CSV table of C-alpha atoms in Angstrom, one decimal:
chain,number,residue,atom,x,y,z
A,19,SER,CA,81.0,100.0,99.9
A,20,THR,CA,82.7,97.6,102.4
A,21,THR,CA,81.2,97.3,105.9
A,22,ILE,CA,82.2,96.0,109.2
A,23,THR,CA,79.7,94.1,111.3
A,24,VAL,CA,79.7,95.3,115.0
A,25,THR,CA,78.4,92.8,117.6
A,26,VAL,CA,77.9,93.9,121.2
A,27,THR,CA,76.4,91.9,124.1
A,28,ASN,CA,75.6,92.5,127.8
A,29,GLY,CA,75.8,96.3,127.7
A,30,PRO,CA,74.7,98.7,130.5
A,31,GLY,CA,71.5,99.5,128.6
A,32,SER,CA,71.4,103.2,128.0
A,33,VAL,CA,69.6,104.5,124.9
A,34,PHE,CA,72.7,106.7,124.3
A,35,ASP,CA,75.3,103.9,124.3
A,36,TRP,CA,77.1,104.3,121.0
A,37,VAL,CA,79.8,103.0,118.7
A,38,THR,CA,82.5,104.7,116.6
A,39,ILE,CA,85.6,103.6,114.7
A,40,VAL,CA,88.9,105.5,114.9
A,41,PRO,CA,92.6,104.9,114.0
A,42,VAL,CA,94.4,103.1,116.9
A,43,GLY,CA,96.0,105.6,119.2
A,44,SER,CA,93.4,108.3,118.6
A,45,ALA,CA,92.4,110.6,121.5
A,46,ASP,CA,89.7,109.5,123.9
A,47,ASP,CA,87.2,112.0,122.4
A,48,ALA,CA,87.9,111.2,118.8
A,49,TYR,CA,85.2,109.8,116.5
A,50,THR,CA,84.5,109.4,112.8
A,51,GLY,CA,80.8,108.6,113.1
A,52,ILE,CA,78.1,107.9,115.6
A,53,TRP,CA,76.1,104.7,115.6
A,54,PHE,CA,73.7,103.9,118.4
A,55,LEU,CA,72.8,100.3,119.1
A,56,ASN,CA,70.0,100.4,116.6
A,57,GLY,CA,72.6,100.9,113.9
A,58,THR,CA,71.6,104.5,113.1
A,59,SER,CA,72.6,108.0,114.3
A,60,ILE,CA,69.3,108.4,116.2
A,61,PRO,CA,69.0,106.8,119.6
A,62,PRO,CA,66.6,103.9,119.9
A,63,SER,CA,63.3,104.5,121.7
A,64,THR,CA,64.0,101.7,124.2
A,65,PRO,CA,67.4,100.7,125.7
A,66,LEU,CA,69.4,97.9,124.0
A,67,THR,CA,72.0,95.8,125.8
A,68,SER,CA,72.9,93.6,122.8
A,69,ALA,CA,72.9,94.3,119.1
A,70,GLY,CA,74.6,93.6,115.8
A,71,PHE,CA,74.7,96.0,112.8
A,72,PRO,CA,77.1,97.1,110.0
A,73,ILE,CA,79.1,100.3,109.9
A,74,PRO,CA,81.1,101.6,106.9
A,75,ALA,CA,84.7,100.4,106.8
A,76,PRO,CA,87.4,103.1,106.7
A,77,GLY,CA,88.6,103.8,103.2
A,78,THR,CA,92.3,104.0,104.1
A,79,VAL,CA,94.5,101.0,104.9
A,80,GLY,CA,95.5,100.8,108.5
A,81,THR,CA,94.7,99.5,112.0
A,82,TYR,CA,91.6,100.9,113.6
A,83,GLU,CA,89.7,100.5,116.9
A,84,VAL,CA,86.0,100.1,117.2
A,85,ARG,CA,84.9,101.7,120.4
A,86,TRP,CA,81.7,101.0,122.3
A,87,LEU,CA,81.0,104.0,124.4
A,88,ALA,CA,78.6,104.6,127.3
A,89,SER,CA,75.7,107.1,127.7
A,90,GLY,CA,76.6,109.5,124.9
A,91,TYR,CA,80.0,110.2,126.4
A,92,TYR,CA,83.5,108.7,125.9
A,93,GLU,CA,83.7,106.1,128.7
A,94,ARG,CA,84.7,102.9,126.9
A,95,ILE,CA,82.5,99.8,127.5
A,96,ALA,CA,84.6,97.7,125.1
A,97,THR,CA,87.0,98.0,122.2
A,98,ALA,CA,88.1,95.8,119.3
A,99,SER,CA,90.9,96.1,116.7
A,100,VAL,CA,90.2,96.0,113.0
A,101,VAL,CA,92.8,95.9,110.3
A,102,ILE,CA,91.8,97.4,106.9
A,103,GLY,CA,94.0,95.9,104.2
A,104,ASN,CA,94.5,96.7,100.5
A,105,GLY,CA,91.8,94.2,99.4
A,106,THR,CA,94.1,91.8,97.7
A,107,PRO,CA,94.2,88.3,99.3
A,108,GLN,CA,97.6,86.5,99.3
A,109,ALA,CA,97.9,82.9,98.3
A,110,LEU,CA,97.7,81.4,101.8
A,111,LEU,CA,95.7,78.9,103.9
A,112,LEU,CA,95.2,80.4,107.4
A,113,VAL,CA,93.7,78.0,109.9
A,114,ASN,CA,92.8,78.5,113.6
A,115,GLY,CA,91.5,76.2,116.3
A,116,ASP,CA,92.4,74.1,119.3
A,117,SER,CA,94.6,70.9,119.7
A,118,ASN,CA,92.9,69.2,116.7
A,119,THR,CA,94.2,72.0,114.5
A,120,ALA,CA,97.6,72.5,116.1
A,121,ASN,CA,100.3,69.9,115.5
A,122,ASP,CA,100.3,68.8,119.1
A,123,TYR,CA,99.6,65.1,118.7
A,124,VAL,CA,100.4,64.0,115.2
A,125,SER,CA,103.3,64.9,112.9
A,126,GLY,CA,103.0,68.0,110.8
A,127,GLY,CA,102.3,66.3,107.5
A,128,GLU,CA,99.5,64.1,109.0
A,129,ASN,CA,97.5,67.0,110.5
A,130,TRP,CA,94.3,67.9,108.6
A,131,ALA,CA,95.3,71.4,108.0
A,132,ALA,CA,98.6,70.3,106.4
A,133,ARG,CA,96.7,67.9,104.2
A,134,VAL,CA,94.3,70.6,103.0
A,135,ALA,CA,97.2,73.0,102.3
A,136,VAL,CA,98.8,70.3,100.1
A,137,GLY,CA,95.5,69.7,98.3
A,138,LEU,CA,95.0,73.4,97.6
A,139,GLY,CA,98.6,74.0,96.7
A,140,LEU,CA,98.9,76.8,99.3
A,141,PRO,CA,101.4,77.6,102.1
A,142,LEU,CA,100.0,77.1,105.6
A,143,GLU,CA,99.9,79.4,108.6
A,144,SER,CA,98.2,78.7,111.9
A,145,PRO,CA,97.9,80.4,115.3
A,146,ALA,CA,96.1,77.3,116.6
A,147,VAL,CA,97.1,76.1,120.1
A,148,SER,CA,95.9,73.3,122.4
A,149,GLY,CA,93.3,74.4,124.9
A,150,LYS,CA,92.0,77.3,122.8
A,151,TYR,CA,88.3,78.4,123.2
A,152,SER,CA,86.3,80.5,120.7
A,153,ASP,CA,87.2,83.7,122.6
A,154,GLY,CA,90.9,82.9,121.8
A,155,VAL,CA,90.1,83.0,118.1
A,156,VAL,CA,88.4,86.4,118.6
A,157,LEU,CA,91.6,87.7,120.2
A,158,ASP,CA,93.5,86.4,117.1
A,159,LEU,CA,91.3,88.3,114.6
A,160,PRO,CA,93.6,91.3,114.2
A,161,LEU,CA,96.5,89.0,113.3
A,162,MET,CA,94.3,86.9,111.0
A,163,GLN,CA,92.9,90.1,109.3
A,164,SER,CA,96.5,91.4,108.7
A,165,ARG,CA,97.4,88.2,106.8
A,166,GLN,CA,94.7,88.8,104.1
A,167,ALA,CA,94.8,85.0,103.3
A,168,SER,CA,93.0,83.6,100.3
A,169,VAL,CA,91.5,80.9,102.4
A,170,CYS,CA,90.6,81.1,106.2
A,171,VAL,CA,89.4,78.1,108.1
A,172,VAL,CA,88.2,78.0,111.7
A,173,MET,CA,87.5,74.8,113.6
A,174,ILE,CA,86.8,75.7,117.2
A,175,GLY,CA,84.2,74.8,119.9
A,176,GLY,CA,85.2,71.5,121.4
A,177,ASN,CA,86.6,73.1,124.6
A,178,ASP,CA,83.6,75.5,124.7
A,179,ILE,CA,81.1,72.6,124.6
A,180,ALA,CA,83.1,70.6,127.2
A,181,ALA,CA,83.1,73.6,129.5
A,182,ALA,CA,79.4,74.0,129.1
A,183,VAL,CA,78.8,70.4,130.0
A,184,TYR,CA,81.2,69.9,132.8
A,185,TYR,CA,81.0,73.3,134.4
A,186,GLY,CA,77.3,74.0,133.9
A,187,LEU,CA,77.8,77.2,132.0
A,188,GLN,CA,74.2,77.8,130.9
A,189,GLN,CA,74.9,80.8,128.6
A,190,GLU,CA,77.9,79.2,126.9
A,191,LEU,CA,76.1,78.3,123.7
A,192,ALA,CA,74.8,81.8,123.1
A,193,GLU,CA,78.2,83.3,123.9
A,194,TYR,CA,79.9,80.9,121.6
A,195,LEU,CA,77.5,81.7,118.7
A,196,ALA,CA,78.0,85.5,119.3
A,197,ARG,CA,81.8,85.0,119.1
A,198,MET,CA,81.4,82.9,115.9
A,199,ARG,CA,79.3,85.7,114.4
A,200,THR,CA,82.2,88.1,115.2
A,201,ILE,CA,84.7,85.7,113.6
A,202,ALA,CA,82.6,85.1,110.5
A,203,SER,CA,81.8,88.8,109.9
A,204,THR,CA,85.4,89.9,110.5
A,205,LEU,CA,87.1,87.2,108.3
A,206,ARG,CA,84.6,87.6,105.5
A,207,SER,CA,85.9,91.1,104.9
A,208,ALA,CA,89.6,90.1,105.3
A,209,CYS,CA,89.9,86.7,103.5
A,210,GLY,CA,89.2,85.5,100.0
A,211,ARG,CA,87.2,82.6,101.3
A,212,VAL,CA,86.0,81.6,104.8
A,213,CYS,CA,85.0,78.2,106.1
A,214,LEU,CA,83.6,77.3,109.5
A,215,VAL,CA,84.1,73.7,110.6
A,216,THR,CA,82.4,72.0,113.5
A,217,PRO,CA,84.5,70.2,116.0
A,218,PRO,CA,84.9,66.5,115.4
A,219,PHE,CA,82.4,63.9,116.7
A,220,THR,CA,83.2,62.7,120.2
A,221,LEU,CA,82.5,59.4,122.0
A,222,ASP,CA,82.0,61.3,125.2
A,223,ALA,CA,78.3,60.6,125.7
A,224,LEU,CA,77.7,63.7,127.9
A,225,VAL,CA,79.2,66.1,125.4
A,226,ALA,CA,77.7,64.3,122.4
A,227,ALA,CA,74.2,64.7,123.8
A,228,ARG,CA,74.6,68.5,123.7
A,229,PHE,CA,76.5,68.7,120.4
A,230,GLY,CA,73.5,68.9,118.0
A,231,ALA,CA,72.4,72.4,119.1
A,232,TRP,CA,75.9,73.7,118.7
A,233,VAL,CA,76.2,72.3,115.2
A,234,ASP,CA,72.8,73.7,114.2
A,235,GLY,CA,73.8,77.1,115.6
A,236,LEU,CA,77.1,77.2,113.8
A,237,ARG,CA,75.3,76.2,110.5
A,238,GLU,CA,73.0,79.2,111.0
A,239,VAL,CA,76.0,81.5,111.6
A,240,ALA,CA,77.6,80.3,108.3
A,241,THR,CA,74.4,80.9,106.4
A,242,GLU,CA,73.8,84.3,108.0
A,243,TYR,CA,77.3,85.5,106.9
A,244,ASN,CA,77.4,83.6,103.6
A,245,VAL,CA,80.6,81.6,104.4
A,246,ARG,CA,81.3,77.9,103.8
A,247,PHE,CA,80.3,75.4,106.4
A,248,ILE,CA,81.6,71.8,107.0
A,249,ASP,CA,79.7,69.6,109.4
A,250,LEU,CA,82.6,67.3,110.4
A,251,TYR,CA,80.6,66.2,113.5
A,252,SER,CA,77.7,64.8,111.5
A,253,HIS,CA,80.1,63.2,109.0
A,254,MET,CA,82.0,61.4,111.7
A,255,ARG,CA,78.8,60.4,113.4
A,256,SER,CA,77.5,58.8,110.1
A,257,VAL,CA,80.8,56.9,109.8
A,258,ALA,CA,80.5,55.7,113.4
A,259,ALA,CA,77.0,54.3,112.6
A,260,VAL,CA,78.3,51.9,109.9
A,261,GLN,CA,81.8,51.0,111.1
A,262,PRO,CA,82.6,48.5,113.9
A,263,SER,CA,83.2,50.2,117.1
A,264,ALA,CA,86.8,49.1,117.4
A,265,THR,CA,87.6,50.3,113.9
A,266,PHE,CA,86.0,53.7,114.5
A,267,GLN,CA,87.8,54.2,117.7
A,268,GLN,CA,91.1,54.1,115.8
A,269,LEU,CA,90.3,57.6,114.6
A,270,TYR,CA,91.1,58.9,118.1
A,271,LEU,CA,94.5,59.3,119.6
A,272,VAL,CA,94.1,56.9,122.6
A,273,PRO,CA,90.8,55.1,121.9
A,274,ALA,CA,90.3,53.7,125.4
A,275,VAL,CA,90.5,57.1,127.2
A,276,ASP,CA,90.7,60.0,124.7
A,277,HIS,CA,87.5,60.4,122.6
A,278,TYR,CA,88.3,63.8,121.2
A,279,HIS,CA,91.8,64.2,120.0
A,280,LEU,CA,92.2,62.8,116.5
A,281,SER,CA,94.8,60.2,115.4
A,282,ALA,CA,96.6,60.4,112.1
A,283,SER,CA,93.7,58.3,110.7
A,284,GLY,CA,91.2,60.8,112.1
A,285,HIS,CA,93.0,63.7,110.5
A,286,ALA,CA,92.9,61.8,107.1
A,287,LEU,CA,89.2,61.4,107.4
């Protein structure tokens, strides 16, 4: 039977904190099952503040709400929407990400997503926007689920890494990987195929110095959820090692000052 992976973090820490799933709009005291944070109907022996576990997916098509509830009662700690479709993916490439996925800096046909769509012979849809972080993709999940695309690709993390470096956010990597687990587990049940792509290599030395751990973490997420993984960062890094610096910098939009946003040549790579 189909399952939904529930991931919760930074909870209040009661052994009676629990999860249920109900149709959107259900009464506050509605529930279809009881799962404590150990993934069973029996409370854990010690409090848990974070957990990840599968629950059975509803058998009826519709929009549902996963509710994380406090202390054995109905006070909501957090909720998330889940769309249960008919199980038949439509021929569609659905991509999400930040400015390197959106058509903000190159013409539509030169964008990497448009090139992949042509190669696959699929129509393209994308809610990608400039400045998006991984939490923005999490917010897009109900929309992405509802499309039931045959191929879903997510390339996100550049802004998350930059924020960690320049604003000193010590927990950002762990939070990013938790979001990517939510994204992978959710899309795996909604799309025909799922692919996670690392952000591109950057010439920003401060960001590049931290990039390796993020790439390794994303690879582990893809392996954990059995989805495809493309290490664009390491591929571009290997290209940089053999090309003259001036040639490699042409892969970026404004080589002298912008070492993240890809040019048309970068998208082709």
